[in-house]
PDB file of C-alpha atoms in Angstrom:
ATOM      1  CA  VAL A1268       0.005   0.004   0.006  1.00  0.00           C
ATOM      2  CA  PRO A1269       1.803   3.175  -1.163  1.00  0.00           C
ATOM      3  CA  TRP A1270       0.631   5.477   1.668  1.00  0.00           C
ATOM      4  CA  LEU A1271       1.872   3.201   4.450  1.00  0.00           C
ATOM      5  CA  PRO A1272       5.402   3.736   5.748  1.00  0.00           C
ATOM      6  CA  ARG A1273       7.921   1.200   4.445  1.00  0.00           C
ATOM      7  CA  SER A1274      10.037  -0.654   6.979  1.00  0.00           C
ATOM      8  CA  PRO A1275      13.326  -2.031   5.611  1.00  0.00           C
ATOM      9  CA  LEU A1276      13.614  -5.824   5.347  1.00  0.00           C
ATOM     10  CA  GLN A1277      16.303  -7.289   7.543  1.00  0.00           C
ATOM     11  CA  ASP A1278      18.215 -10.544   7.775  1.00  0.00           C
ATOM     12  CA  LYS A1279      18.466 -12.635  10.940  1.00  0.00           C
ATOM     13  CA  ASP A1280      21.323 -10.429  12.234  1.00  0.00           C
ATOM     14  CA  GLY A1281      19.311  -7.226  11.782  1.00  0.00           C
ATOM     15  CA  ASN A1282      21.192  -6.063   8.700  1.00  0.00           C
ATOM     16  CA  THR A1283      19.049  -4.244   6.121  1.00  0.00           C
ATOM     17  CA  LEU A1284      18.582  -6.158   2.866  1.00  0.00           C
ATOM     18  CA  SER A1285      19.492  -4.374  -0.331  1.00  0.00           C
ATOM     19  CA  ASP A1286      17.335  -4.519  -3.461  1.00  0.00           C
ATOM     20  CA  GLU A1287      19.779  -7.104  -4.836  1.00  0.00           C
ATOM     21  CA  ASP A1288      19.418  -9.213  -1.679  1.00  0.00           C
ATOM     22  CA  ILE A1289      15.631  -9.086  -1.933  1.00  0.00           C
ATOM     23  CA  SER A1290      15.802  -9.995  -5.653  1.00  0.00           C
ATOM     24  CA  ALA A1291      18.021 -12.998  -4.856  1.00  0.00           C
ATOM     25  CA  GLU A1292      15.564 -14.225  -2.225  1.00  0.00           C
ATOM     26  CA  ALA A1293      12.656 -13.837  -4.648  1.00  0.00           C
ATOM     27  CA  ASP A1294      14.582 -15.767  -7.305  1.00  0.00           C
ATOM     28  CA  THR A1295      15.177 -18.573  -4.844  1.00  0.00           C
ATOM     29  CA  PHE A1296      11.490 -18.966  -4.061  1.00  0.00           C
ATOM     30  CA  MET A1297      10.171 -18.426  -7.571  1.00  0.00           C
ATOM     31  CA  PHE A1298      12.668 -20.117  -9.875  1.00  0.00           C
ATOM     32  CA  GLU A1299      15.101 -22.476  -8.116  1.00  0.00           C
ATOM     33  CA  GLY A1300      12.651 -25.353  -7.860  1.00  0.00           C
ATOM     34  CA  HIS A1301      11.580 -25.476 -11.504  1.00  0.00           C
ATOM     35  CA  ASP A1302      14.563 -27.033 -13.279  1.00  0.00           C
ATOM     36  CA  THR A1303      15.422 -29.345 -10.389  1.00  0.00           C
ATOM     37  CA  THR A1304      11.884 -30.699 -10.049  1.00  0.00           C
ATOM     38  CA  ALA A1305      11.544 -31.062 -13.821  1.00  0.00           C
ATOM     39  CA  SER A1306      14.813 -33.014 -13.935  1.00  0.00           C
ATOM     40  CA  GLY A1307      13.759 -35.211 -11.013  1.00  0.00           C
ATOM     41  CA  LEU A1308      10.390 -35.924 -12.628  1.00  0.00           C
ATOM     42  CA  ALA A1309      11.841 -36.705 -16.056  1.00  0.00           C
ATOM     43  CA  TRP A1310      14.355 -39.189 -14.671  1.00  0.00           C
ATOM     44  CA  LEU A1311      11.694 -40.744 -12.414  1.00  0.00           C
ATOM     45  CA  LEU A1312       9.429 -41.439 -15.423  1.00  0.00           C
ATOM     46  CA  TYR A1313      12.450 -42.772 -17.297  1.00  0.00           C
ATOM     47  CA  ASN A1314      13.289 -45.180 -14.480  1.00  0.00           C
ATOM     48  CA  LEU A1315       9.679 -46.359 -14.246  1.00  0.00           C
ATOM     49  CA  ALA A1316       9.672 -46.902 -18.027  1.00  0.00           C
ATOM     50  CA  ARG A1317      12.854 -49.005 -17.700  1.00  0.00           C
ATOM     51  CA  HIS A1318      11.279 -51.075 -14.929  1.00  0.00           C
ATOM     52  CA  PRO A1319       7.636 -51.849 -15.812  1.00  0.00           C
ATOM     53  CA  GLN A1320       7.262 -54.085 -12.781  1.00  0.00           C
ATOM     54  CA  TYR A1321       7.818 -51.113 -10.480  1.00  0.00           C
ATOM     55  CA  GLN A1322       5.650 -48.922 -12.662  1.00  0.00           C
ATOM     56  CA  GLU A1323       2.762 -51.383 -12.369  1.00  0.00           C
ATOM     57  CA  ARG A1324       3.203 -51.595  -8.593  1.00  0.00           C
ATOM     58  CA  CYS A1325       2.953 -47.789  -8.427  1.00  0.00           C
ATOM     59  CA  ARG A1326      -0.185 -47.907 -10.544  1.00  0.00           C
ATOM     60  CA  GLN A1327      -1.814 -50.486  -8.273  1.00  0.00           C
ATOM     61  CA  GLU A1328      -0.911 -48.401  -5.224  1.00  0.00           C
ATOM     62  CA  VAL A1329      -2.700 -45.372  -6.693  1.00  0.00           C
ATOM     63  CA  HIS A1330      -5.784 -47.403  -7.669  1.00  0.00           C
ATOM     64  CA  GLU A1331      -6.010 -48.983  -4.206  1.00  0.00           C
ATOM     65  CA  LEU A1332      -5.632 -45.582  -2.574  1.00  0.00           C
ATOM     66  CA  LEU A1333      -8.372 -43.944  -4.656  1.00  0.00           C
ATOM     67  CA  LYS A1334     -10.820 -46.882  -4.445  1.00  0.00           C
ATOM     68  CA  GLY A1335     -13.137 -45.613  -7.115  1.00  0.00           C
ATOM     69  CA  ARG A1336     -12.422 -41.904  -6.751  1.00  0.00           C
ATOM     70  CA  ASP A1337     -11.377 -40.050  -9.859  1.00  0.00           C
ATOM     71  CA  VAL A1338      -7.626 -39.674 -10.170  1.00  0.00           C
ATOM     72  CA  GLU A1339      -7.998 -35.896 -10.071  1.00  0.00           C
ATOM     73  CA  GLU A1340      -9.453 -36.183  -6.562  1.00  0.00           C
ATOM     74  CA  ILE A1341      -6.104 -36.951  -4.926  1.00  0.00           C
ATOM     75  CA  GLU A1342      -5.959 -34.969  -1.680  1.00  0.00           C
ATOM     76  CA  TRP A1343      -2.975 -33.639   0.274  1.00  0.00           C
ATOM     77  CA  GLU A1344      -3.562 -36.323   2.917  1.00  0.00           C
ATOM     78  CA  ASP A1345      -3.277 -39.030   0.256  1.00  0.00           C
ATOM     79  CA  LEU A1346       0.351 -38.186  -0.447  1.00  0.00           C
ATOM     80  CA  SER A1347       1.519 -39.755   2.827  1.00  0.00           C
ATOM     81  CA  ARG A1348      -0.209 -42.990   1.806  1.00  0.00           C
ATOM     82  CA  LEU A1349       1.898 -43.672  -1.282  1.00  0.00           C
ATOM     83  CA  PRO A1350       4.875 -45.481   0.266  1.00  0.00           C
ATOM     84  CA  PHE A1351       6.025 -47.355  -2.830  1.00  0.00           C
ATOM     85  CA  ILE A1352       5.808 -44.322  -5.107  1.00  0.00           C
ATOM     86  CA  THR A1353       7.829 -42.468  -2.487  1.00  0.00           C
ATOM     87  CA  MET A1354      10.497 -45.198  -2.556  1.00  0.00           C
ATOM     88  CA  CYS A1355      10.595 -45.027  -6.358  1.00  0.00           C
ATOM     89  CA  ILE A1356      11.059 -41.258  -6.223  1.00  0.00           C
ATOM     90  CA  LYS A1357      13.856 -41.489  -3.657  1.00  0.00           C
ATOM     91  CA  GLU A1358      15.696 -44.166  -5.608  1.00  0.00           C
ATOM     92  CA  SER A1359      15.437 -42.098  -8.761  1.00  0.00           C
ATOM     93  CA  LEU A1360      16.788 -39.051  -6.909  1.00  0.00           C
ATOM     94  CA  ARG A1361      19.660 -41.241  -5.709  1.00  0.00           C
ATOM     95  CA  LEU A1362      20.473 -42.684  -9.128  1.00  0.00           C
ATOM     96  CA  HIS A1363      19.860 -39.506 -11.112  1.00  0.00           C
ATOM     97  CA  SER A1364      20.377 -36.668  -8.642  1.00  0.00           C
ATOM     98  CA  PRO A1365      19.038 -33.408 -10.195  1.00  0.00           C
ATOM     99  CA  VAL A1366      21.795 -31.467  -8.410  1.00  0.00           C
ATOM    100  CA  THR A1367      25.040 -33.395  -8.691  1.00  0.00           C
ATOM    101  CA  ALA A1368      27.185 -31.313  -6.314  1.00  0.00           C
ATOM    102  CA  VAL A1369      27.047 -28.444  -3.829  1.00  0.00           C
ATOM    103  CA  SER A1370      29.743 -26.170  -2.483  1.00  0.00           C
ATOM    104  CA  ARG A1371      30.201 -24.468   0.879  1.00  0.00           C
ATOM    105  CA  CYS A1372      32.659 -21.847   2.081  1.00  0.00           C
ATOM    106  CA  CYS A1373      34.051 -22.696   5.503  1.00  0.00           C
ATOM    107  CA  THR A1374      33.371 -19.888   7.983  1.00  0.00           C
ATOM    108  CA  GLU A1375      35.759 -21.424  10.522  1.00  0.00           C
ATOM    109  CA  ASP A1376      38.497 -24.079  10.681  1.00  0.00           C
ATOM    110  CA  ILE A1377      37.000 -27.554  10.533  1.00  0.00           C
ATOM    111  CA  ALA A1378      38.854 -30.454  12.147  1.00  0.00           C
ATOM    112  CA  LEU A1379      38.305 -33.818  10.471  1.00  0.00           C
ATOM    113  CA  ARG A1380      38.323 -37.103  12.326  1.00  0.00           C
ATOM    114  CA  GLU A1381      41.749 -38.152  11.062  1.00  0.00           C
ATOM    115  CA  GLY A1382      43.277 -34.901  12.361  1.00  0.00           C
ATOM    116  CA  ARG A1383      43.416 -32.864   9.176  1.00  0.00           C
ATOM    117  CA  VAL A1384      41.997 -29.344   9.269  1.00  0.00           C
ATOM    118  CA  ILE A1385      40.063 -27.567   6.519  1.00  0.00           C
ATOM    119  CA  PRO A1386      41.064 -23.917   6.933  1.00  0.00           C
ATOM    120  CA  LYS A1387      38.574 -21.097   7.232  1.00  0.00           C
ATOM    121  CA  GLY A1388      37.781 -19.498   3.885  1.00  0.00           C
ATOM    122  CA  ILE A1389      38.270 -22.664   1.826  1.00  0.00           C
ATOM    123  CA  ILE A1390      35.436 -23.552  -0.558  1.00  0.00           C
ATOM    124  CA  CYS A1391      34.597 -27.249  -0.379  1.00  0.00           C
ATOM    125  CA  LEU A1392      32.729 -29.040  -3.152  1.00  0.00           C
ATOM    126  CA  MET A1393      30.725 -32.048  -2.052  1.00  0.00           C
ATOM    127  CA  SER A1394      29.713 -34.576  -4.669  1.00  0.00           C
ATOM    128  CA  ILE A1395      26.088 -35.629  -4.267  1.00  0.00           C
ATOM    129  CA  TYR A1396      26.509 -37.949  -7.226  1.00  0.00           C
ATOM    130  CA  GLY A1397      29.560 -39.562  -5.646  1.00  0.00           C
ATOM    131  CA  THR A1398      27.813 -39.944  -2.289  1.00  0.00           C
ATOM    132  CA  HIS A1399      24.795 -41.585  -3.936  1.00  0.00           C
ATOM    133  CA  HIS A1400      27.007 -44.017  -5.889  1.00  0.00           C
ATOM    134  CA  ASN A1401      29.315 -45.031  -3.044  1.00  0.00           C
ATOM    135  CA  PRO A1402      29.342 -48.876  -3.231  1.00  0.00           C
ATOM    136  CA  ASP A1403      30.206 -49.107   0.473  1.00  0.00           C
ATOM    137  CA  VAL A1404      26.818 -47.569   1.262  1.00  0.00           C
ATOM    138  CA  TRP A1405      24.800 -48.490  -1.810  1.00  0.00           C
ATOM    139  CA  PRO A1406      25.559 -52.026  -3.080  1.00  0.00           C
ATOM    140  CA  GLU A1407      25.319 -52.204  -6.877  1.00  0.00           C
ATOM    141  CA  PRO A1408      24.881 -48.424  -7.048  1.00  0.00           C
ATOM    142  CA  GLN A1409      23.999 -48.353 -10.766  1.00  0.00           C
ATOM    143  CA  VAL A1410      20.973 -50.625 -10.223  1.00  0.00           C
ATOM    144  CA  TYR A1411      17.568 -48.974  -9.780  1.00  0.00           C
ATOM    145  CA  ASN A1412      16.062 -50.664  -6.707  1.00  0.00           C
ATOM    146  CA  PRO A1413      13.355 -48.727  -4.841  1.00  0.00           C
ATOM    147  CA  LEU A1414      13.370 -51.292  -2.037  1.00  0.00           C
ATOM    148  CA  ARG A1415      16.601 -49.738  -0.790  1.00  0.00           C
ATOM    149  CA  PHE A1416      14.312 -47.185   0.863  1.00  0.00           C
ATOM    150  CA  SER A1417      11.977 -49.612   2.622  1.00  0.00           C
ATOM    151  CA  LEU A1418      11.906 -49.202   6.406  1.00  0.00           C
ATOM    152  CA  GLU A1419      13.776 -52.425   6.999  1.00  0.00           C
ATOM    153  CA  ASN A1420      16.494 -51.714   4.411  1.00  0.00           C
ATOM    154  CA  SER A1421      16.996 -48.153   5.689  1.00  0.00           C
ATOM    155  CA  GLN A1422      17.823 -49.268   9.212  1.00  0.00           C
ATOM    156  CA  GLY A1423      21.300 -48.172  10.272  1.00  0.00           C
ATOM    157  CA  ARG A1424      21.970 -46.109   7.137  1.00  0.00           C
ATOM    158  CA  SER A1425      23.377 -42.655   7.811  1.00  0.00           C
ATOM    159  CA  PRO A1426      20.921 -39.852   7.009  1.00  0.00           C
ATOM    160  CA  LEU A1427      23.828 -38.172   5.182  1.00  0.00           C
ATOM    161  CA  ALA A1428      24.098 -41.058   2.723  1.00  0.00           C
ATOM    162  CA  PHE A1429      21.081 -39.685   0.829  1.00  0.00           C
ATOM    163  CA  ILE A1430      21.264 -35.954   0.227  1.00  0.00           C
ATOM    164  CA  PRO A1431      19.419 -34.975  -2.987  1.00  0.00           C
ATOM    165  CA  PHE A1432      18.319 -31.768  -1.260  1.00  0.00           C
ATOM    166  CA  SER A1433      21.673 -31.213   0.465  1.00  0.00           C
ATOM    167  CA  ALA A1434      21.688 -31.345   4.276  1.00  0.00           C
ATOM    168  CA  GLY A1435      22.200 -29.255   7.367  1.00  0.00           C
ATOM    169  CA  PRO A1436      21.048 -25.693   8.078  1.00  0.00           C
ATOM    170  CA  ARG A1437      21.415 -24.676   4.403  1.00  0.00           C
ATOM    171  CA  ASN A1438      19.534 -27.567   2.857  1.00  0.00           C
ATOM    172  CA  CYS A1439      16.788 -27.029   0.285  1.00  0.00           C
ATOM    173  CA  ILE A1440      13.940 -25.099   1.861  1.00  0.00           C
ATOM    174  CA  GLY A1441      11.533 -26.423  -0.751  1.00  0.00           C
ATOM    175  CA  GLN A1442      12.223 -30.136  -0.430  1.00  0.00           C
ATOM    176  CA  ASN A1443       8.847 -31.043   1.104  1.00  0.00           C
ATOM    177  CA  PHE A1444       7.017 -29.128  -1.624  1.00  0.00           C
ATOM    178  CA  ALA A1445       9.216 -30.717  -4.307  1.00  0.00           C
ATOM    179  CA  MET A1446       8.478 -34.217  -2.984  1.00  0.00           C
ATOM    180  CA  ALA A1447       4.761 -33.415  -2.965  1.00  0.00           C
ATOM    181  CA  GLU A1448       4.960 -32.238  -6.577  1.00  0.00           C
ATOM    182  CA  LEU A1449       6.785 -35.410  -7.627  1.00  0.00           C
ATOM    183  CA  LYS A1450       4.251 -37.643  -5.878  1.00  0.00           C
ATOM    184  CA  VAL A1451       1.250 -35.885  -7.431  1.00  0.00           C
ATOM    185  CA  VAL A1452       2.614 -35.917 -10.978  1.00  0.00           C
ATOM    186  CA  ALA A1453       3.859 -39.505 -10.689  1.00  0.00           C
ATOM    187  CA  ALA A1454       0.506 -40.717  -9.314  1.00  0.00           C
ATOM    188  CA  LEU A1455      -1.532 -38.863 -11.944  1.00  0.00           C
ATOM    189  CA  THR A1456       0.720 -40.121 -14.743  1.00  0.00           C
ATOM    190  CA  VAL A1457       0.892 -43.833 -13.883  1.00  0.00           C
ATOM    191  CA  ALA A1458      -2.853 -43.874 -13.212  1.00  0.00           C
ATOM    192  CA  ARG A1459      -3.586 -42.642 -16.728  1.00  0.00           C
ATOM    193  CA  PHE A1460      -0.731 -43.869 -18.913  1.00  0.00           C
ATOM    194  CA  THR A1461       1.654 -46.698 -19.556  1.00  0.00           C
ATOM    195  CA  ILE A1462       5.148 -45.204 -19.795  1.00  0.00           C
ATOM    196  CA  ARG A1463       7.536 -46.827 -22.256  1.00  0.00           C
ATOM    197  CA  LEU A1464      11.058 -46.156 -23.444  1.00  0.00           C
ATOM    198  CA  ASP A1465      11.691 -44.653 -26.853  1.00  0.00           C
ATOM    199  CA  ALA A1466      14.163 -47.251 -28.083  1.00  0.00           C
ATOM    200  CA  GLY A1467      15.340 -44.999 -30.860  1.00  0.00           C
ATOM    201  CA  ARG A1468      16.391 -42.183 -28.556  1.00  0.00           C
ATOM    202  CA  PRO A1469      18.370 -43.553 -25.595  1.00  0.00           C
ATOM    203  CA  PRO A1470      19.298 -40.789 -23.136  1.00  0.00           C
ATOM    204  CA  ARG A1471      22.819 -39.658 -22.364  1.00  0.00           C
ATOM    205  CA  ARG A1472      23.450 -37.888 -19.110  1.00  0.00           C
ATOM    206  CA  LYS A1473      24.508 -34.277 -19.411  1.00  0.00           C
ATOM    207  CA  PRO A1474      25.630 -32.996 -16.014  1.00  0.00           C
ATOM    208  CA  GLU A1475      25.381 -29.221 -15.880  1.00  0.00           C
ATOM    209  CA  LEU A1476      24.219 -27.177 -12.916  1.00  0.00           C
ATOM    210  CA  ILE A1477      21.212 -29.506 -13.181  1.00  0.00           C
ATOM    211  CA  LEU A1478      21.401 -33.108 -14.476  1.00  0.00           C
ATOM    212  CA  ARG A1479      19.887 -33.155 -17.958  1.00  0.00           C
ATOM    213  CA  ALA A1480      19.871 -35.466 -20.962  1.00  0.00           C
ATOM    214  CA  GLU A1481      21.502 -34.552 -24.265  1.00  0.00           C
ATOM    215  CA  ASP A1482      18.761 -33.690 -26.798  1.00  0.00           C
ATOM    216  CA  GLY A1483      16.122 -34.252 -24.146  1.00  0.00           C
ATOM    217  CA  LEU A1484      14.701 -37.347 -22.474  1.00  0.00           C
ATOM    218  CA  TRP A1485      12.215 -39.072 -24.791  1.00  0.00           C
ATOM    219  CA  LEU A1486       9.468 -41.401 -23.532  1.00  0.00           C
ATOM    220  CA  LEU A1487       6.285 -42.850 -24.975  1.00  0.00           C
ATOM    221  CA  LEU A1488       3.026 -42.449 -23.060  1.00  0.00           C
ATOM    222  CA  GLU A1489       0.110 -44.706 -23.994  1.00  0.00           C
ATOM    223  CA  PRO A1490      -3.343 -43.986 -22.509  1.00  0.00           C
ATOM    224  CA  LEU A1491      -4.635 -46.876 -20.420  1.00  0.00           C
ATOM    225  CA  PRO A1492      -7.775 -48.497 -21.843  1.00  0.00           C
ATOM    226  CA  GLU A1493     -10.011 -47.579 -18.931  1.00  0.00           C
ATOM    227  CA  VAL A1494      -9.172 -43.866 -19.228  1.00  0.00           C
ATOM    228  CA  ALA A1495      -8.678 -43.597 -22.994  1.00  0.00           C
TER     229      ALA A1495
END
């Protein structure tokens, strides 16, 4: 409202935010989740196309959840009742992490367990891809196996072994919303379509800031008979 006095926006330390700071925050909320979620969704559908047995199990889970309701009637509460789709999403985020690495600037000296010290001011790059393909944590890391994320198979695994949204105080603030988006789109898609690979256009990974596929990721969607 133009006639109300404007109070300057401040960060947690009470410092006034500049126009550039405010713009950066707006960019984070408005744009940062688009490419990452799109990448995560594309690779999820690709992995389900490669593994029709898992795709069919996801489809049955959605049908059992809805029990006669139209697929468009999925409610927010339903998203917590899609355990197998959630496992498929997590395994796809492990195998094809939308963000392959993150970097952090050390604000203080960090002592490692073996006695080495990372000096203050050093920028450390942490490989999410490497963490997710560590064979000591993930046996046969190139195999797509959603059951890695079942309750029984997750017992004893470090929470830092799976970090598609980074971790710690500067992790992705939109991860819960991103997971909700992925569940909704996955459920709506498998309930309506059979997803198949386009054999003539196999994907090749193209790691940039976001994991993409050269020339796009091509799939075939066939309407299911009951919803055609």
